Amino acid sequence: MSVTVKSFFLLWLLVQPSTNHAFSAPKPQPAVIIRNELQGGRDLFLHCKSADEDLGVQHLHPLGTFSWSFDINFFRTTLFHCSFQWESVLHRFDIYKARRDSYRCFVCTWVVREDGPCLVLDKEECYGWKTLEE
């Protein structure tokens, strides 16, 4: 076989999807969990979406949770942003950024409080709210 034919064949093998699932384990998906920790027993409404997926409006009672899993894209630009509303208050936050979060949590658990969301790791990492213009 010539070098060109060998190169083509090797390239073809690399881009073909695997049809033998006996030797390949399913790829685990990262997940996000959001918990309502607003004071005073207030309900939280959140609406999360990415460029490809709209998760719809979710209604969380006190200490209620919402979770989902997803795939990280090849370029590691996966982004889920959410709006959070209670009473007349409305905030926005990028709840999952692949470049920020993929190496620090596989299941990223967030608690939502009045002053901002906190990522629960060994200790909480709290963030302020983004303005709606950001």
PDB file of C-alpha atoms in Angstrom:
ATOM      1  CA  MET A   1       0.000   0.000   0.000  1.00  0.00           C
ATOM      2  CA  SER A   2       1.244   3.451  -0.764  1.00  0.00           C
ATOM      3  CA  VAL A   3       1.816   6.012   1.983  1.00  0.00           C
ATOM      4  CA  THR A   4      -1.175   8.074   0.790  1.00  0.00           C
ATOM      5  CA  VAL A   5      -3.548   5.118   0.969  1.00  0.00           C
ATOM      6  CA  LYS A   6      -2.228   4.172   4.441  1.00  0.00           C
ATOM      7  CA  SER A   7      -2.652   7.756   5.642  1.00  0.00           C
ATOM      8  CA  PHE A   8      -6.183   7.906   4.286  1.00  0.00           C
ATOM      9  CA  PHE A   9      -7.075   4.589   5.904  1.00  0.00           C
ATOM     10  CA  LEU A  10      -5.698   5.689   9.294  1.00  0.00           C
ATOM     11  CA  LEU A  11      -7.568   8.981   9.091  1.00  0.00           C
ATOM     12  CA  TRP A  12     -10.752   7.143   8.113  1.00  0.00           C
ATOM     13  CA  LEU A  13     -10.423   4.873  11.174  1.00  0.00           C
ATOM     14  CA  LEU A  14     -10.040   7.887  13.466  1.00  0.00           C
ATOM     15  CA  VAL A  15     -13.191   9.647  12.275  1.00  0.00           C
ATOM     16  CA  GLN A  16     -15.476   6.617  12.144  1.00  0.00           C
ATOM     17  CA  PRO A  17     -17.876   6.261  15.073  1.00  0.00           C
ATOM     18  CA  SER A  18     -17.376   3.187  17.154  1.00  0.00           C
ATOM     19  CA  THR A  19     -19.920   0.493  16.338  1.00  0.00           C
ATOM     20  CA  ASN A  20     -18.580  -2.004  18.854  1.00  0.00           C
ATOM     21  CA  HIS A  21     -20.103  -0.974  22.185  1.00  0.00           C
ATOM     22  CA  ALA A  22     -18.850  -4.086  23.965  1.00  0.00           C
ATOM     23  CA  PHE A  23     -15.487  -2.397  24.525  1.00  0.00           C
ATOM     24  CA  SER A  24     -16.580   1.190  25.092  1.00  0.00           C
ATOM     25  CA  ALA A  25     -18.080   2.417  28.341  1.00  0.00           C
ATOM     26  CA  PRO A  26     -20.789   5.086  28.188  1.00  0.00           C
ATOM     27  CA  LYS A  27     -19.364   8.538  28.717  1.00  0.00           C
ATOM     28  CA  PRO A  28     -20.558   9.998  32.038  1.00  0.00           C
ATOM     29  CA  GLN A  29     -22.176  13.410  31.796  1.00  0.00           C
ATOM     30  CA  PRO A  30     -21.528  16.348  34.104  1.00  0.00           C
ATOM     31  CA  ALA A  31     -24.527  17.613  36.057  1.00  0.00           C
ATOM     32  CA  VAL A  32     -25.749  20.761  37.784  1.00  0.00           C
ATOM     33  CA  ILE A  33     -27.935  20.839  40.886  1.00  0.00           C
ATOM     34  CA  ILE A  34     -29.524  24.092  42.094  1.00  0.00           C
ATOM     35  CA  ARG A  35     -31.095  24.363  45.568  1.00  0.00           C
ATOM     36  CA  ASN A  36     -33.330  27.173  46.845  1.00  0.00           C
ATOM     37  CA  GLU A  37     -31.923  28.546  50.116  1.00  0.00           C
ATOM     38  CA  LEU A  38     -33.731  31.891  50.105  1.00  0.00           C
ATOM     39  CA  GLN A  39     -34.575  33.120  53.595  1.00  0.00           C
ATOM     40  CA  GLY A  40     -38.143  33.465  54.823  1.00  0.00           C
ATOM     41  CA  GLY A  41     -39.545  30.433  53.024  1.00  0.00           C
ATOM     42  CA  ARG A  42     -39.721  32.147  49.635  1.00  0.00           C
ATOM     43  CA  ASP A  43     -40.227  30.299  46.380  1.00  0.00           C
ATOM     44  CA  LEU A  44     -37.620  30.648  43.634  1.00  0.00           C
ATOM     45  CA  PHE A  45     -38.322  30.670  39.914  1.00  0.00           C
ATOM     46  CA  LEU A  46     -35.394  29.891  37.653  1.00  0.00           C
ATOM     47  CA  HIS A  47     -34.981  29.624  33.918  1.00  0.00           C
ATOM     48  CA  CYS A  48     -31.784  28.013  32.619  1.00  0.00           C
ATOM     49  CA  LYS A  49     -30.642  27.548  29.053  1.00  0.00           C
ATOM     50  CA  SER A  50     -27.637  27.068  26.817  1.00  0.00           C
ATOM     51  CA  ALA A  51     -27.142  27.865  23.151  1.00  0.00           C
ATOM     52  CA  ASP A  52     -28.653  24.458  22.327  1.00  0.00           C
ATOM     53  CA  GLU A  53     -31.109  23.708  25.110  1.00  0.00           C
ATOM     54  CA  ASP A  54     -33.830  25.587  26.992  1.00  0.00           C
ATOM     55  CA  LEU A  55     -34.661  23.882  30.300  1.00  0.00           C
ATOM     56  CA  GLY A  56     -37.818  25.923  30.835  1.00  0.00           C
ATOM     57  CA  VAL A  57     -39.025  27.791  33.911  1.00  0.00           C
ATOM     58  CA  GLN A  58     -38.664  25.834  37.147  1.00  0.00           C
ATOM     59  CA  HIS A  59     -40.506  26.581  40.397  1.00  0.00           C
ATOM     60  CA  LEU A  60     -38.506  25.664  43.506  1.00  0.00           C
ATOM     61  CA  HIS A  61     -40.100  25.686  46.928  1.00  0.00           C
ATOM     62  CA  PRO A  62     -37.810  26.334  49.947  1.00  0.00           C
ATOM     63  CA  LEU A  63     -34.948  23.804  49.932  1.00  0.00           C
ATOM     64  CA  GLY A  64     -36.264  22.401  46.647  1.00  0.00           C
ATOM     65  CA  THR A  65     -33.815  21.368  43.934  1.00  0.00           C
ATOM     66  CA  PHE A  66     -33.599  21.231  40.164  1.00  0.00           C
ATOM     67  CA  SER A  67     -30.947  19.243  38.293  1.00  0.00           C
ATOM     68  CA  TRP A  68     -29.910  18.271  34.789  1.00  0.00           C
ATOM     69  CA  SER A  69     -27.009  16.634  32.990  1.00  0.00           C
ATOM     70  CA  PHE A  70     -25.442  17.435  29.633  1.00  0.00           C
ATOM     71  CA  ASP A  71     -22.446  16.939  27.380  1.00  0.00           C
ATOM     72  CA  ILE A  72     -19.527  19.365  27.186  1.00  0.00           C
ATOM     73  CA  ASN A  73     -18.842  20.365  23.595  1.00  0.00           C
ATOM     74  CA  PHE A  74     -15.520  19.663  21.868  1.00  0.00           C
ATOM     75  CA  PHE A  75     -14.294  23.266  22.226  1.00  0.00           C
ATOM     76  CA  ARG A  76     -15.139  23.391  25.979  1.00  0.00           C
ATOM     77  CA  THR A  77     -17.359  26.444  25.458  1.00  0.00           C
ATOM     78  CA  THR A  78     -20.480  24.861  26.974  1.00  0.00           C
ATOM     79  CA  LEU A  79     -22.367  27.516  28.927  1.00  0.00           C
ATOM     80  CA  PHE A  80     -25.635  27.380  30.859  1.00  0.00           C
ATOM     81  CA  HIS A  81     -26.960  30.699  32.110  1.00  0.00           C
ATOM     82  CA  CYS A  82     -29.948  31.135  34.393  1.00  0.00           C
ATOM     83  CA  SER A  83     -32.285  33.863  35.511  1.00  0.00           C
ATOM     84  CA  PHE A  84     -33.480  33.717  39.119  1.00  0.00           C
ATOM     85  CA  GLN A  85     -36.600  35.437  40.367  1.00  0.00           C
ATOM     86  CA  TRP A  86     -38.354  35.730  43.702  1.00  0.00           C
ATOM     87  CA  GLU A  87     -41.002  38.309  44.495  1.00  0.00           C
ATOM     88  CA  SER A  88     -40.000  41.408  42.454  1.00  0.00           C
ATOM     89  CA  VAL A  89     -36.272  40.533  42.421  1.00  0.00           C
ATOM     90  CA  LEU A  90     -34.642  39.295  39.187  1.00  0.00           C
ATOM     91  CA  HIS A  91     -31.016  38.205  38.801  1.00  0.00           C
ATOM     92  CA  ARG A  92     -28.881  36.401  36.228  1.00  0.00           C
ATOM     93  CA  PHE A  93     -25.839  34.129  36.567  1.00  0.00           C
ATOM     94  CA  ASP A  94     -23.749  31.813  34.381  1.00  0.00           C
ATOM     95  CA  ILE A  95     -24.376  28.648  36.389  1.00  0.00           C
ATOM     96  CA  TYR A  96     -22.092  26.393  34.324  1.00  0.00           C
ATOM     97  CA  LYS A  97     -19.103  27.456  32.241  1.00  0.00           C
ATOM     98  CA  ALA A  98     -17.065  24.504  30.998  1.00  0.00           C
ATOM     99  CA  ARG A  99     -13.766  26.392  31.158  1.00  0.00           C
ATOM    100  CA  ARG A 100     -14.472  27.486  34.744  1.00  0.00           C
ATOM    101  CA  ASP A 101     -16.249  24.429  36.134  1.00  0.00           C
ATOM    102  CA  SER A 102     -15.341  21.232  34.264  1.00  0.00           C
ATOM    103  CA  TYR A 103     -12.116  20.679  36.223  1.00  0.00           C
ATOM    104  CA  ARG A 104     -13.460  21.527  39.677  1.00  0.00           C
ATOM    105  CA  CYS A 105     -16.779  19.698  39.841  1.00  0.00           C
ATOM    106  CA  PHE A 106     -18.378  16.833  37.974  1.00  0.00           C
ATOM    107  CA  VAL A 107     -21.651  17.300  39.819  1.00  0.00           C
ATOM    108  CA  CYS A 108     -21.801  21.040  40.440  1.00  0.00           C
ATOM    109  CA  THR A 109     -24.139  21.804  43.340  1.00  0.00           C
ATOM    110  CA  TRP A 110     -25.233  25.419  43.731  1.00  0.00           C
ATOM    111  CA  VAL A 111     -27.231  27.004  46.544  1.00  0.00           C
ATOM    112  CA  VAL A 112     -29.125  30.196  45.716  1.00  0.00           C
ATOM    113  CA  ARG A 113     -29.352  32.914  48.348  1.00  0.00           C
ATOM    114  CA  GLU A 114     -30.363  36.562  48.273  1.00  0.00           C
ATOM    115  CA  ASP A 115     -26.774  37.813  47.926  1.00  0.00           C
ATOM    116  CA  GLY A 116     -25.807  35.360  45.171  1.00  0.00           C
ATOM    117  CA  PRO A 117     -25.222  31.740  44.219  1.00  0.00           C
ATOM    118  CA  CYS A 118     -22.644  29.576  46.006  1.00  0.00           C
ATOM    119  CA  LEU A 119     -20.923  26.528  44.541  1.00  0.00           C
ATOM    120  CA  VAL A 120     -20.674  23.807  47.191  1.00  0.00           C
ATOM    121  CA  LEU A 121     -17.262  22.132  47.116  1.00  0.00           C
ATOM    122  CA  ASP A 122     -15.084  21.342  50.157  1.00  0.00           C
ATOM    123  CA  LYS A 123     -16.113  24.858  51.149  1.00  0.00           C
ATOM    124  CA  GLU A 124     -18.585  27.172  49.465  1.00  0.00           C
ATOM    125  CA  GLU A 125     -17.421  29.491  46.689  1.00  0.00           C
ATOM    126  CA  CYS A 126     -19.914  32.358  46.591  1.00  0.00           C
ATOM    127  CA  TYR A 127     -20.434  34.802  43.754  1.00  0.00           C
ATOM    128  CA  GLY A 128     -22.294  38.059  43.418  1.00  0.00           C
ATOM    129  CA  TRP A 129     -25.159  38.435  41.005  1.00  0.00           C
ATOM    130  CA  LYS A 130     -24.536  39.600  37.455  1.00  0.00           C
ATOM    131  CA  THR A 131     -26.507  42.574  36.270  1.00  0.00           C
ATOM    132  CA  LEU A 132     -29.011  41.806  33.527  1.00  0.00           C
ATOM    133  CA  GLU A 133     -26.898  43.782  31.049  1.00  0.00           C
ATOM    134  CA  GLU A 134     -23.773  41.617  31.550  1.00  0.00           C
TER     135      GLU A 134
END
